[in-house]
Structure formats: structure tokens, C-alpha cells
JSON list of C-alpha atoms and ligand atoms in Angstrom, two decimals:
[
{"chain": "A", "resi": 1, "resn": "UNK", "atom": "CA", "xyz": [8.53, -10.37, 16.15]},
{"chain": "A", "resi": 2, "resn": "UNK", "atom": "CA", "xyz": [12.26, -9.74, 16.26]},
{"chain": "A", "resi": 3, "resn": "UNK", "atom": "CA", "xyz": [13.05, -12.79, 14.16]},
{"chain": "A", "resi": 4, "resn": "UNK", "atom": "CA", "xyz": [14.09, -11.94, 10.63]},
{"chain": "A", "resi": 5, "resn": "UNK", "atom": "CA", "xyz": [11.52, -12.13, 7.89]},
{"chain": "A", "resi": 6, "resn": "UNK", "atom": "CA", "xyz": [12.25, -14.21, 4.80]},
{"chain": "A", "resi": 7, "resn": "UNK", "atom": "CA", "xyz": [12.79, -10.95, 2.93]},
{"chain": "A", "resi": 8, "resn": "UNK", "atom": "CA", "xyz": [15.39, -9.77, 5.45]},
{"chain": "A", "resi": 9, "resn": "UNK", "atom": "CA", "xyz": [17.13, -13.13, 5.02]},
{"chain": "A", "resi": 10, "resn": "UNK", "atom": "CA", "xyz": [17.16, -12.60, 1.25]},
{"chain": "A", "resi": 11, "resn": "UNK", "atom": "CA", "xyz": [18.52, -9.07, 1.68]},
{"chain": "A", "resi": 12, "resn": "UNK", "atom": "CA", "xyz": [21.33, -10.32, 3.94]},
{"chain": "A", "resi": 13, "resn": "UNK", "atom": "CA", "xyz": [22.13, -13.16, 1.54]},
{"chain": "A", "resi": 14, "resn": "UNK", "atom": "CA", "xyz": [21.13, -15.91, 3.98]},
{"chain": "A", "resi": 15, "resn": "UNK", "atom": "CA", "xyz": [18.48, -17.05, 1.50]},
{"chain": "A", "resi": 16, "resn": "UNK", "atom": "CA", "xyz": [19.34, -16.91, -2.16]},
{"chain": "A", "resi": 17, "resn": "UNK", "atom": "CA", "xyz": [17.21, -14.85, -4.49]},
{"chain": "A", "resi": 18, "resn": "UNK", "atom": "CA", "xyz": [18.20, -12.60, -7.36]},
{"chain": "A", "resi": 19, "resn": "UNK", "atom": "CA", "xyz": [17.66, -8.97, -6.43]},
{"chain": "A", "resi": 20, "resn": "UNK", "atom": "CA", "xyz": [16.33, -7.31, -9.57]},
{"chain": "A", "resi": 21, "resn": "UNK", "atom": "CA", "xyz": [16.15, -3.78, -8.13]},
{"chain": "A", "resi": 22, "resn": "UNK", "atom": "CA", "xyz": [17.78, -2.14, -5.12]},
{"chain": "A", "resi": 23, "resn": "UNK", "atom": "CA", "xyz": [18.19, 1.35, -3.70]},
{"chain": "A", "resi": 24, "resn": "UNK", "atom": "CA", "xyz": [18.72, 2.69, -0.17]},
{"chain": "A", "resi": 25, "resn": "UNK", "atom": "CA", "xyz": [15.18, 1.95, 0.96]},
{"chain": "A", "resi": 26, "resn": "UNK", "atom": "CA", "xyz": [13.68, -0.68, -1.32]},
{"chain": "A", "resi": 27, "resn": "UNK", "atom": "CA", "xyz": [14.52, -3.86, -3.17]},
{"chain": "A", "resi": 28, "resn": "UNK", "atom": "CA", "xyz": [12.65, -6.15, -5.53]},
{"chain": "A", "resi": 29, "resn": "UNK", "atom": "CA", "xyz": [12.75, -9.87, -6.29]},
{"chain": "A", "resi": 30, "resn": "UNK", "atom": "CA", "xyz": [10.88, -12.30, -8.48]},
{"chain": "A", "resi": 31, "resn": "UNK", "atom": "CA", "xyz": [8.27, -14.22, -6.52]},
{"chain": "A", "resi": 32, "resn": "UNK", "atom": "CA", "xyz": [9.35, -17.81, -5.91]},
{"chain": "A", "resi": 33, "resn": "UNK", "atom": "CA", "xyz": [5.84, -19.02, -6.72]},
{"chain": "A", "resi": 34, "resn": "UNK", "atom": "CA", "xyz": [4.64, -16.75, -9.54]},
{"chain": "A", "resi": 35, "resn": "UNK", "atom": "CA", "xyz": [0.92, -16.53, -10.29]},
{"chain": "A", "resi": 36, "resn": "UNK", "atom": "CA", "xyz": [1.54, -14.88, -13.68]},
{"chain": "A", "resi": 37, "resn": "UNK", "atom": "CA", "xyz": [4.35, -14.43, -16.20]},
{"chain": "A", "resi": 38, "resn": "UNK", "atom": "CA", "xyz": [5.47, -11.34, -14.28]},
{"chain": "A", "resi": 39, "resn": "UNK", "atom": "CA", "xyz": [5.26, -11.57, -10.51]},
{"chain": "A", "resi": 40, "resn": "UNK", "atom": "CA", "xyz": [7.63, -9.28, -8.65]},
{"chain": "A", "resi": 41, "resn": "UNK", "atom": "CA", "xyz": [7.69, -8.31, -4.99]},
{"chain": "A", "resi": 42, "resn": "UNK", "atom": "CA", "xyz": [8.67, -4.72, -4.18]},
{"chain": "A", "resi": 43, "resn": "UNK", "atom": "CA", "xyz": [9.84, -4.67, -0.57]},
{"chain": "A", "resi": 44, "resn": "UNK", "atom": "CA", "xyz": [10.98, -1.95, 1.85]},
{"chain": "A", "resi": 45, "resn": "UNK", "atom": "CA", "xyz": [14.28, -2.73, 3.57]},
{"chain": "A", "resi": 46, "resn": "UNK", "atom": "CA", "xyz": [12.63, -1.61, 6.80]},
{"chain": "A", "resi": 47, "resn": "UNK", "atom": "CA", "xyz": [10.46, -4.41, 8.19]},
{"chain": "A", "resi": 48, "resn": "UNK", "atom": "CA", "xyz": [6.87, -3.28, 8.67]},
{"chain": "A", "resi": 49, "resn": "UNK", "atom": "CA", "xyz": [4.66, -6.26, 9.50]},
{"chain": "A", "resi": 50, "resn": "UNK", "atom": "CA", "xyz": [1.43, -5.29, 7.77]},
{"chain": "A", "resi": 51, "resn": "UNK", "atom": "CA", "xyz": [-0.21, -2.28, 6.15]},
{"chain": "A", "resi": 52, "resn": "UNK", "atom": "CA", "xyz": [-1.96, -1.79, 9.51]},
{"chain": "A", "resi": 53, "resn": "UNK", "atom": "CA", "xyz": [1.42, -0.93, 11.03]},
{"chain": "A", "resi": 54, "resn": "UNK", "atom": "CA", "xyz": [2.18, 1.96, 8.69]},
{"chain": "A", "resi": 55, "resn": "UNK", "atom": "CA", "xyz": [2.76, 5.36, 10.26]},
{"chain": "A", "resi": 56, "resn": "UNK", "atom": "CA", "xyz": [2.52, 8.83, 8.75]},
{"chain": "A", "resi": 57, "resn": "UNK", "atom": "CA", "xyz": [6.32, 8.78, 8.52]},
{"chain": "A", "resi": 58, "resn": "UNK", "atom": "CA", "xyz": [6.07, 5.87, 6.04]},
{"chain": "A", "resi": 59, "resn": "UNK", "atom": "CA", "xyz": [4.09, 7.79, 3.42]},
{"chain": "A", "resi": 60, "resn": "UNK", "atom": "CA", "xyz": [7.14, 8.59, 1.29]},
{"chain": "A", "resi": 61, "resn": "UNK", "atom": "CA", "xyz": [8.38, 5.01, 1.51]},
{"chain": "A", "resi": 62, "resn": "UNK", "atom": "CA", "xyz": [5.09, 3.53, 0.34]},
{"chain": "A", "resi": 63, "resn": "UNK", "atom": "CA", "xyz": [4.85, 6.11, -2.43]},
{"chain": "A", "resi": 64, "resn": "UNK", "atom": "CA", "xyz": [8.33, 5.17, -3.53]},
{"chain": "A", "resi": 65, "resn": "UNK", "atom": "CA", "xyz": [7.38, 1.46, -3.59]},
{"chain": "A", "resi": 66, "resn": "UNK", "atom": "CA", "xyz": [4.62, 2.27, -6.06]},
{"chain": "A", "resi": 67, "resn": "UNK", "atom": "CA", "xyz": [7.02, 4.35, -8.17]},
{"chain": "A", "resi": 68, "resn": "UNK", "atom": "CA", "xyz": [9.50, 1.45, -8.25]},
{"chain": "A", "resi": 69, "resn": "UNK", "atom": "CA", "xyz": [6.73, -0.94, -9.32]},
{"chain": "A", "resi": 70, "resn": "UNK", "atom": "CA", "xyz": [5.68, 1.51, -12.03]},
{"chain": "A", "resi": 71, "resn": "UNK", "atom": "CA", "xyz": [9.26, 1.74, -13.31]},
{"chain": "A", "resi": 72, "resn": "UNK", "atom": "CA", "xyz": [9.71, -2.04, -13.33]},
{"chain": "A", "resi": 73, "resn": "UNK", "atom": "CA", "xyz": [6.43, -2.44, -15.23]},
{"chain": "A", "resi": 74, "resn": "UNK", "atom": "CA", "xyz": [7.73, 0.05, -17.80]},
{"chain": "A", "resi": 75, "resn": "UNK", "atom": "CA", "xyz": [11.10, -1.70, -18.09]},
{"chain": "A", "resi": 76, "resn": "UNK", "atom": "CA", "xyz": [9.38, -5.05, -18.57]},
{"chain": "A", "resi": 77, "resn": "UNK", "atom": "CA", "xyz": [7.12, -3.60, -21.24]},
{"chain": "A", "resi": 78, "resn": "UNK", "atom": "CA", "xyz": [3.87, -4.38, -19.44]},
{"chain": "A", "resi": 79, "resn": "UNK", "atom": "CA", "xyz": [2.95, -0.79, -18.60]},
{"chain": "A", "resi": 80, "resn": "UNK", "atom": "CA", "xyz": [0.50, -0.44, -21.48]},
{"chain": "A", "resi": 81, "resn": "UNK", "atom": "CA", "xyz": [-0.84, -3.98, -21.51]},
{"chain": "A", "resi": 82, "resn": "UNK", "atom": "CA", "xyz": [-1.54, -3.67, -17.80]},
{"chain": "A", "resi": 83, "resn": "UNK", "atom": "CA", "xyz": [-0.70, -5.10, -14.42]},
{"chain": "A", "resi": 84, "resn": "UNK", "atom": "CA", "xyz": [-1.98, -5.41, -10.88]},
{"chain": "A", "resi": 85, "resn": "UNK", "atom": "CA", "xyz": [-0.43, -3.94, -7.71]},
{"chain": "A", "resi": 86, "resn": "UNK", "atom": "CA", "xyz": [-1.48, -5.70, -4.53]},
{"chain": "A", "resi": 87, "resn": "UNK", "atom": "CA", "xyz": [-0.82, -5.66, -0.79]},
{"chain": "A", "resi": 88, "resn": "UNK", "atom": "CA", "xyz": [-2.23, -8.62, 1.14]},
{"chain": "A", "resi": 89, "resn": "UNK", "atom": "CA", "xyz": [-3.08, -7.85, 4.78]},
{"chain": "A", "resi": 90, "resn": "UNK", "atom": "CA", "xyz": [-3.66, -10.48, 7.46]},
{"chain": "A", "resi": 91, "resn": "UNK", "atom": "CA", "xyz": [-5.59, -13.74, 7.35]},
{"chain": "A", "resi": 92, "resn": "UNK", "atom": "CA", "xyz": [-8.54, -13.04, 5.05]},
{"chain": "A", "resi": 93, "resn": "UNK", "atom": "CA", "xyz": [-6.15, -11.82, 2.36]},
{"chain": "A", "resi": 94, "resn": "UNK", "atom": "CA", "xyz": [-3.87, -14.81, 3.06]},
{"chain": "A", "resi": 95, "resn": "UNK", "atom": "CA", "xyz": [-0.81, -12.72, 3.91]},
{"chain": "A", "resi": 96, "resn": "UNK", "atom": "CA", "xyz": [1.99, -15.19, 4.57]},
{"chain": "A", "resi": 97, "resn": "UNK", "atom": "CA", "xyz": [5.07, -12.98, 5.01]},
{"chain": "A", "resi": 98, "resn": "UNK", "atom": "CA", "xyz": [4.69, -10.36, 7.72]},
{"chain": "A", "resi": 99, "resn": "UNK", "atom": "CA", "xyz": [7.00, -7.81, 6.15]},
{"chain": "A", "resi": 100, "resn": "UNK", "atom": "CA", "xyz": [5.01, -5.65, 3.78]},
{"chain": "A", "resi": 101, "resn": "UNK", "atom": "CA", "xyz": [5.56, -6.17, 0.07]},
{"chain": "A", "resi": 102, "resn": "UNK", "atom": "CA", "xyz": [3.85, -4.92, -3.03]},
{"chain": "A", "resi": 103, "resn": "UNK", "atom": "CA", "xyz": [2.99, -7.61, -5.58]},
{"chain": "A", "resi": 104, "resn": "UNK", "atom": "CA", "xyz": [3.49, -6.50, -9.20]},
{"chain": "A", "resi": 105, "resn": "UNK", "atom": "CA", "xyz": [1.58, -9.03, -11.29]},
{"chain": "A", "resi": 106, "resn": "UNK", "atom": "CA", "xyz": [1.13, -9.00, -15.05]},
{"chain": "A", "resi": 107, "resn": "UNK", "atom": "CA", "xyz": [2.47, -10.11, -18.39]},
{"chain": "A", "resi": 108, "resn": "UNK", "atom": "CA", "xyz": [-0.80, -11.82, -19.24]},
{"chain": "A", "resi": 109, "resn": "UNK", "atom": "CA", "xyz": [-4.55, -11.34, -18.95]},
{"chain": "A", "resi": 110, "resn": "UNK", "atom": "CA", "xyz": [-5.36, -11.55, -15.24]},
{"chain": "A", "resi": 111, "resn": "UNK", "atom": "CA", "xyz": [-8.63, -13.22, -14.44]},
{"chain": "A", "resi": 112, "resn": "UNK", "atom": "CA", "xyz": [-9.45, -14.21, -10.89]},
{"chain": "A", "resi": 113, "resn": "UNK", "atom": "CA", "xyz": [-5.87, -14.33, -9.65]},
{"chain": "B", "resi": 201, "resn": "5GP", "atom": "P1", "xyz": [1.86, -12.75, 0.74]},
{"chain": "B", "resi": 201, "resn": "5GP", "atom": "O1", "xyz": [1.02, -13.98, 0.63]},
{"chain": "B", "resi": 201, "resn": "5GP", "atom": "O2", "xyz": [2.42, -12.56, 2.14]},
{"chain": "B", "resi": 201, "resn": "5GP", "atom": "O3", "xyz": [1.18, -11.49, 0.21]},
{"chain": "B", "resi": 201, "resn": "5GP", "atom": "O4", "xyz": [3.06, -12.96, -0.26]},
{"chain": "B", "resi": 201, "resn": "5GP", "atom": "C1", "xyz": [4.27, -13.55, 0.09]},
{"chain": "B", "resi": 201, "resn": "5GP", "atom": "C2", "xyz": [4.92, -13.94, -1.21]},
{"chain": "B", "resi": 201, "resn": "5GP", "atom": "O5", "xyz": [6.29, -14.21, -0.94]},
{"chain": "B", "resi": 201, "resn": "5GP", "atom": "C3", "xyz": [4.32, -15.19, -1.83]},
{"chain": "B", "resi": 201, "resn": "5GP", "atom": "O6", "xyz": [3.80, -14.88, -3.12]},
{"chain": "B", "resi": 201, "resn": "5GP", "atom": "C4", "xyz": [5.48, -16.17, -1.87]},
{"chain": "B", "resi": 201, "resn": "5GP", "atom": "O7", "xyz": [5.49, -16.96, -3.03]},
{"chain": "B", "resi": 201, "resn": "5GP", "atom": "C5", "xyz": [6.69, -15.26, -1.76]},
{"chain": "B", "resi": 201, "resn": "5GP", "atom": "N1", "xyz": [7.85, -15.88, -1.14]},
{"chain": "B", "resi": 201, "resn": "5GP", "atom": "C6", "xyz": [7.87, -16.54, 0.06]},
{"chain": "B", "resi": 201, "resn": "5GP", "atom": "N2", "xyz": [9.11, -16.98, 0.33]},
{"chain": "B", "resi": 201, "resn": "5GP", "atom": "C7", "xyz": [9.90, -16.59, -0.70]},
{"chain": "B", "resi": 201, "resn": "5GP", "atom": "C8", "xyz": [11.29, -16.77, -0.98]},
{"chain": "B", "resi": 201, "resn": "5GP", "atom": "O8", "xyz": [12.06, -17.36, -0.23]},
{"chain": "B", "resi": 201, "resn": "5GP", "atom": "N3", "xyz": [11.75, -16.23, -2.15]},
{"chain": "B", "resi": 201, "resn": "5GP", "atom": "C9", "xyz": [10.94, -15.52, -3.00]},
{"chain": "B", "resi": 201, "resn": "5GP", "atom": "N4", "xyz": [11.50, -15.03, -4.10]},
{"chain": "B", "resi": 201, "resn": "5GP", "atom": "N5", "xyz": [9.62, -15.35, -2.76]},
{"chain": "B", "resi": 201, "resn": "5GP", "atom": "C10", "xyz": [9.10, -15.88, -1.63]}
]
């Protein structure tokens, strides 16, 4: 549990990925395996394994993640055409990285993805 997540490795520069947004608490990257034309991950710098591990003290952080996703959607011009915000949690949702991240998916008509 103390090993670094892939997102922490990206943040520290140990794994290369262009950071497209960063502030004191949050950063965002393009997903390496996009499921749509726009597929961004909005990630807290603090590692929280799953949504189940959120505490009341994380409310502002999670709210801010949504605000960052909203702003990125606006900047990419997909705010009016639409997009999907998604947190996968544990096995049934096929969560693969145990450091919470908000998927921002759009740029095209989303069907069953
Ligand atoms: P999850 O399935 O946990 O909700 O989503 C994890 C996401 O992280 C996946 O969509 C996967 O493609 C993405 N991902 C995993 N490793 C890397 C990486 O090294 N770089 C980037 N940019 N995305 C990654």
C-alpha cells in the first residue's frame, strides 16, 4: 500500500506523461489508452486508493476535481456537446489504478463506453 501508484510516478517524473493541468492539489493527464477522442484523468496529488476511502475532509478536494474537469471540458470545447465524468471503484467497475482519478470522456457521441 505504500508503494507509489502509477500516477505518483508520473507526478514525480519517474514515468513520462504530459501534465495538461496542475495546481497545488490536483493534476490532469491524457489517458494512455483513450476510449474516446477526449479522455483525461483528473487526479488528486494525495493518494486515496478508492472512493470508499474518502473522508469528510476530502469533500473540498473531490469538489475541486469536478471543477477542474468542468474547466477542461470548457477549454476543449466539449462542454456543450457533452461529456462523461466517471470514477471506477474496485473489481466490478474494473478499477486498475488504486489512486482515485476522475475520467473526463467526450469529444464524440458516447455509446456503451
Ligand atoms: P481505472 O481503470 O483504474 O478507472 O483507470 C485507470 C486508467 O489509467 C486507465 O484508463 C489507463 O489507461 C490509465 N493509465 C494507466 N497507466 C497509465 C500511464 O502510465 N499513463 C497514462 N497517461 N495513463 C495510464
